[in-house]
């Protein structure tokens, strides 16, 4: 059974750096074809893909946010961490992590999602 | 970027009646592997999105067979044969083939 859970700050100030942790179980990020991604959703709006970390160390980012995003994994404790620098009120959103079934390259499937973590950016 | 346009924006359905949601892509999401990587998700109120359909028409594990997906190239449809009260929420299409991965704007379904 695959489960994922996000954790991190709920309130941030502009210009700060967001660090979110995704703790997962039910799979290993050392196994071929496994990945963990991040997706966010501003209140009342649609979903936006941010980044994916792959079992083989590869990482992919949304080009629109690439300069601000970093995704890392710690396979020893089954966690993936997302950092987003220079936070702004427009970054206020629920941030989800999700298991990625990877076929090849960027191609795959988000088949299990965490509950999400709401982050509000306000001065 | 691949832009996915969903219609209608919202839908109010009588229980037991069918419902249909369209997703149109700005370019083909048929990949070189011969598969079309277009998925559908349902986000129930206060919950995270749940996968319903992948590769256009394959139902994910545990998804009731009243949900079906169809389409090809740039035009895709999600159909619910008989809407139930538990089907309320926002439905999203997503393309998993090209970077950046993108989602449609969502279609809100509620019960009359």
Short mmCIF file of C-alpha atoms in Angstrom, two decimals:
data_model
loop_
_atom_site.label_atom_id
_atom_site.label_comp_id
_atom_site.label_asym_id
_atom_site.label_seq_id
_atom_site.Cartn_x
_atom_site.Cartn_y
_atom_site.Cartn_z
CA UNK A 1 0.00 0.00 0.00
CA UNK A 2 1.53 3.28 -1.13
CA UNK A 3 1.15 6.28 1.15
CA UNK A 4 2.66 9.76 1.06
CA UNK A 5 2.48 12.60 3.53
CA UNK A 6 3.65 16.19 3.15
CA UNK A 7 4.99 18.33 5.97
CA UNK A 8 6.35 21.82 6.25
CA UNK A 9 5.53 25.37 7.29
CA UNK A 10 2.01 26.68 7.00
CA UNK A 11 2.86 30.38 6.97
CA UNK A 12 5.77 32.13 5.30
CA UNK A 13 6.92 35.65 4.58
CA UNK A 14 7.84 36.96 1.14
CA UNK A 15 11.45 36.23 0.05
CA UNK A 16 11.79 33.26 2.40
CA UNK A 17 12.69 29.77 1.16
CA UNK A 18 10.08 27.03 1.43
CA UNK A 19 11.21 23.54 2.38
CA UNK A 20 8.65 20.77 2.15
CA UNK A 21 9.17 17.13 3.03
CA UNK A 22 7.34 14.16 1.54
CA UNK A 23 7.54 11.02 3.68
CA UNK A 24 6.44 7.93 1.80
CA UNK A 25 5.97 4.21 2.28
CA UNK A 26 4.98 1.22 0.19
CA UNK A 27 7.72 1.61 -2.41
CA UNK A 28 11.43 2.34 -2.63
CA UNK A 29 13.07 5.14 -4.54
CA UNK A 30 15.93 2.77 -5.29
CA UNK A 31 13.70 0.60 -7.46
CA UNK A 32 13.70 1.09 -11.20
CA UNK A 33 10.64 2.95 -12.46
CA UNK A 34 9.83 4.74 -9.23
CA UNK A 35 9.58 8.46 -8.74
CA UNK A 36 8.10 11.14 -6.49
CA UNK A 37 6.73 14.40 -7.77
CA UNK A 38 5.34 17.65 -6.44
CA UNK A 39 2.23 19.42 -7.67
CA UNK A 40 0.65 22.57 -6.24
CA UNK A 41 -2.82 24.08 -6.30
CA UNK A 42 -3.56 27.72 -5.42
CA UNK A 43 -6.86 28.13 -3.53
CA UNK A 44 -9.77 27.58 -5.92
CA UNK A 45 -7.49 27.09 -8.90
CA UNK A 46 -6.13 24.30 -11.04
CA UNK A 47 -3.15 22.03 -10.52
CA UNK A 48 0.41 22.89 -11.52
CA UNK A 49 3.23 20.37 -11.79
CA UNK A 50 6.49 21.44 -10.14
CA UNK A 51 9.14 18.69 -10.15
CA UNK A 52 9.88 14.95 -10.12
CA UNK A 53 12.72 12.95 -8.57
CA UNK A 54 13.56 9.58 -10.12
CA UNK A 55 14.98 6.37 -8.67
CA UNK A 56 18.15 6.78 -10.76
CA UNK A 57 19.00 10.26 -9.47
CA UNK A 58 17.48 12.09 -12.41
CA UNK A 59 15.32 15.14 -11.69
CA UNK A 60 12.89 17.07 -13.84
CA UNK A 61 11.47 20.52 -13.24
CA UNK A 62 8.77 22.75 -14.59
CA UNK A 63 10.79 25.22 -16.71
CA UNK A 64 8.63 28.13 -15.54
CA UNK A 65 9.91 27.66 -11.96
CA UNK A 66 13.23 25.93 -12.61
CA UNK A 67 15.44 28.72 -11.25
CA UNK A 68 13.66 28.60 -7.88
CA UNK A 69 13.11 24.86 -7.40
CA UNK A 70 15.24 22.04 -6.06
CA UNK A 71 14.10 18.48 -5.45
CA UNK A 72 16.21 15.99 -3.53
CA UNK A 73 15.71 12.49 -2.20
CA UNK A 74 16.94 10.57 0.82
CA UNK A 75 16.35 6.92 0.08
CA UNK A 76 17.60 5.79 3.48
CA UNK A 77 14.62 7.39 5.21
CA UNK A 78 12.13 7.34 2.34
CA UNK A 79 11.80 11.09 1.97
CA UNK A 80 11.79 13.60 -0.84
CA UNK A 81 12.38 17.29 -0.17
CA UNK A 82 11.27 20.24 -2.30
CA UNK A 83 12.70 23.71 -1.85
CA UNK A 84 11.25 26.82 -3.46
CA UNK A 85 13.21 30.01 -3.04
CA UNK A 86 12.07 33.63 -2.93
CA UNK A 87 8.48 32.90 -1.91
CA UNK A 88 5.80 35.36 -2.97
CA UNK A 89 2.08 35.63 -2.12
CA UNK A 90 1.30 34.09 -5.53
CA UNK A 91 3.01 30.91 -4.29
CA UNK A 92 0.23 30.46 -1.74
CA UNK A 93 -1.09 27.00 -2.49
CA UNK A 94 -1.66 23.47 -1.30
CA UNK A 95 1.45 21.49 -2.17
CA UNK A 96 0.98 17.80 -2.96
CA UNK A 97 3.54 15.07 -3.32
CA UNK A 98 2.65 12.06 -5.43
CA UNK A 99 4.08 8.69 -6.40
CA UNK A 100 5.23 8.66 -10.02
CA UNK A 101 5.15 5.43 -11.96
CA UNK A 102 7.91 6.16 -14.47
CA UNK A 103 7.82 4.62 -17.94
CA UNK A 104 10.73 6.49 -19.49
CA UNK A 105 12.03 10.05 -19.72
CA UNK A 106 9.28 12.37 -18.44
CA UNK A 107 6.55 9.88 -19.32
CA UNK A 108 4.73 8.25 -16.43
CA UNK A 109 1.75 8.46 -14.12
CA UNK A 110 0.91 10.05 -10.77
CA UNK A 111 -1.06 7.19 -9.27
CA UNK A 112 -1.05 7.94 -5.55
CA UNK A 113 -1.16 11.38 -3.90
CA UNK A 114 -0.61 12.70 -0.41
CA UNK A 115 -3.20 14.78 1.42
CA UNK A 116 -1.44 18.04 0.66
CA UNK A 117 0.09 20.81 2.75
CA UNK A 118 -1.30 24.35 2.61
CA UNK A 119 1.35 27.05 2.54
CA UNK A 120 0.33 30.68 2.87
CA UNK A 121 2.70 33.49 1.96
CA UNK A 122 1.93 36.82 3.58
CA UNK A 123 3.83 39.75 5.00
CA UNK B 1 3.63 23.81 -23.42
CA UNK B 2 0.69 21.48 -24.01
CA UNK B 3 -2.46 23.39 -23.07
CA UNK B 4 -5.46 21.32 -22.02
CA UNK B 5 -8.87 22.98 -22.29
CA UNK B 6 -11.76 21.39 -20.43
CA UNK B 7 -15.44 21.97 -21.07
CA UNK B 8 -17.86 22.57 -19.57
CA UNK B 9 -16.57 24.63 -16.66
CA UNK B 10 -19.28 23.14 -14.46
CA UNK B 11 -21.98 20.52 -14.68
CA UNK B 12 -25.06 19.85 -12.56
CA UNK B 13 -26.37 16.32 -12.94
CA UNK B 14 -29.41 14.43 -11.70
CA UNK B 15 -28.42 11.19 -9.94
CA UNK B 16 -28.65 8.25 -12.30
CA UNK B 17 -28.16 10.41 -15.37
CA UNK B 18 -25.04 10.40 -17.55
CA UNK B 19 -22.35 13.08 -17.64
CA UNK B 20 -19.63 13.88 -20.13
CA UNK B 21 -16.54 16.09 -19.88
CA UNK B 22 -14.35 17.17 -22.78
CA UNK B 23 -10.61 17.80 -22.75
CA UNK B 24 -8.97 19.29 -25.82
CA UNK B 25 -5.21 19.43 -26.18
CA UNK B 26 -3.28 22.16 -28.02
CA UNK B 27 -1.17 19.44 -29.62
CA UNK B 28 -1.21 15.69 -29.93
CA UNK B 29 -0.27 13.80 -26.76
CA UNK B 30 0.41 10.64 -28.72
CA UNK B 31 3.94 9.75 -27.71
CA UNK B 32 6.66 7.98 -29.72
CA UNK B 33 5.99 4.87 -27.62
CA UNK B 34 2.67 4.58 -29.46
CA UNK B 35 0.62 5.41 -26.38
CA UNK B 36 -1.42 8.49 -25.60
CA UNK B 37 -0.61 9.60 -22.08
CA UNK B 38 -3.78 11.40 -21.09
CA UNK B 39 -5.20 10.84 -17.62
CA UNK B 40 -8.26 11.88 -15.64
CA UNK B 41 -8.44 12.69 -11.95
CA UNK B 42 -11.28 13.40 -9.55
CA UNK B 43 -10.71 15.79 -6.67
CA UNK B 44 -13.53 15.43 -4.17
CA UNK B 45 -14.22 18.39 -1.86
CA UNK B 46 -11.41 18.81 0.66
CA UNK B 47 -9.39 15.91 -0.73
CA UNK B 48 -6.39 15.37 -2.95
CA UNK B 49 -6.86 14.30 -6.59
CA UNK B 50 -7.43 10.60 -7.20
CA UNK B 51 -6.52 8.85 -10.44
CA UNK B 52 -9.50 7.54 -12.40
CA UNK B 53 -8.32 6.90 -15.96
CA UNK B 54 -4.87 6.68 -17.56
CA UNK B 55 -3.68 6.27 -21.15
CA UNK B 56 -7.02 7.68 -22.34
CA UNK B 57 -9.20 4.70 -21.46
CA UNK B 58 -7.62 2.43 -18.83
CA UNK B 59 -9.42 2.49 -15.49
CA UNK B 60 -7.17 2.65 -12.46
CA UNK B 61 -7.46 -0.02 -9.78
CA UNK B 62 -10.73 0.19 -7.86
CA UNK B 63 -12.40 2.74 -10.14
CA UNK B 64 -16.05 1.85 -10.85
CA UNK B 65 -16.88 0.83 -14.39
CA UNK B 66 -19.39 3.67 -14.71
CA UNK B 67 -16.34 5.80 -15.49
CA UNK B 68 -14.89 5.54 -18.98
CA UNK B 69 -12.45 7.49 -21.09
CA UNK B 70 -12.15 7.81 -24.82
CA UNK B 71 -10.55 9.90 -27.53
CA UNK B 72 -7.42 10.25 -29.58
CA UNK B 73 -4.99 12.83 -30.87
CA UNK B 74 -6.17 16.07 -29.30
CA UNK B 75 -9.78 15.35 -28.28
CA UNK B 76 -10.65 13.35 -25.19
CA UNK B 77 -13.79 12.62 -23.20
CA UNK B 78 -14.57 11.33 -19.74
CA UNK B 79 -18.00 9.79 -19.36
CA UNK B 80 -19.95 8.74 -16.31
CA UNK B 81 -22.81 6.43 -17.29
CA UNK B 82 -24.91 6.99 -14.17
CA UNK B 83 -23.80 9.75 -11.83
CA UNK B 84 -23.90 8.99 -8.12
CA UNK B 85 -23.77 11.41 -5.20
CA UNK B 86 -20.19 10.34 -4.41
CA UNK B 87 -19.03 11.50 -7.86
CA UNK B 88 -19.23 15.21 -6.96
CA UNK B 89 -16.02 17.18 -7.16
CA UNK B 90 -13.69 18.66 -9.73
CA UNK B 91 -12.46 16.54 -12.61
CA UNK B 92 -9.07 17.26 -14.21
CA UNK B 93 -7.44 15.90 -17.32
CA UNK B 94 -3.65 15.73 -17.42
CA UNK B 95 -1.05 14.97 -20.04
CA UNK B 96 1.87 12.82 -18.88
CA UNK B 97 3.85 12.78 -22.10
CA UNK B 98 5.69 16.07 -22.47
CA UNK B 99 7.46 18.50 -20.20
CA UNK B 100 6.10 20.49 -18.55
CA UNK B 101 3.41 18.08 -17.41
CA UNK B 102 0.14 19.99 -17.59
CA UNK B 103 -3.40 19.81 -16.28
CA UNK B 104 -6.69 21.07 -17.62
CA UNK B 105 -8.52 23.84 -15.80
CA UNK B 106 -11.00 21.46 -14.20
CA UNK B 107 -14.73 20.73 -14.48
CA UNK B 108 -16.85 20.97 -11.36
CA UNK B 109 -19.59 18.38 -11.11
CA UNK B 110 -22.40 18.65 -8.60
CA UNK B 111 -25.73 16.98 -8.02
CA UNK B 112 -29.05 18.60 -8.86
#
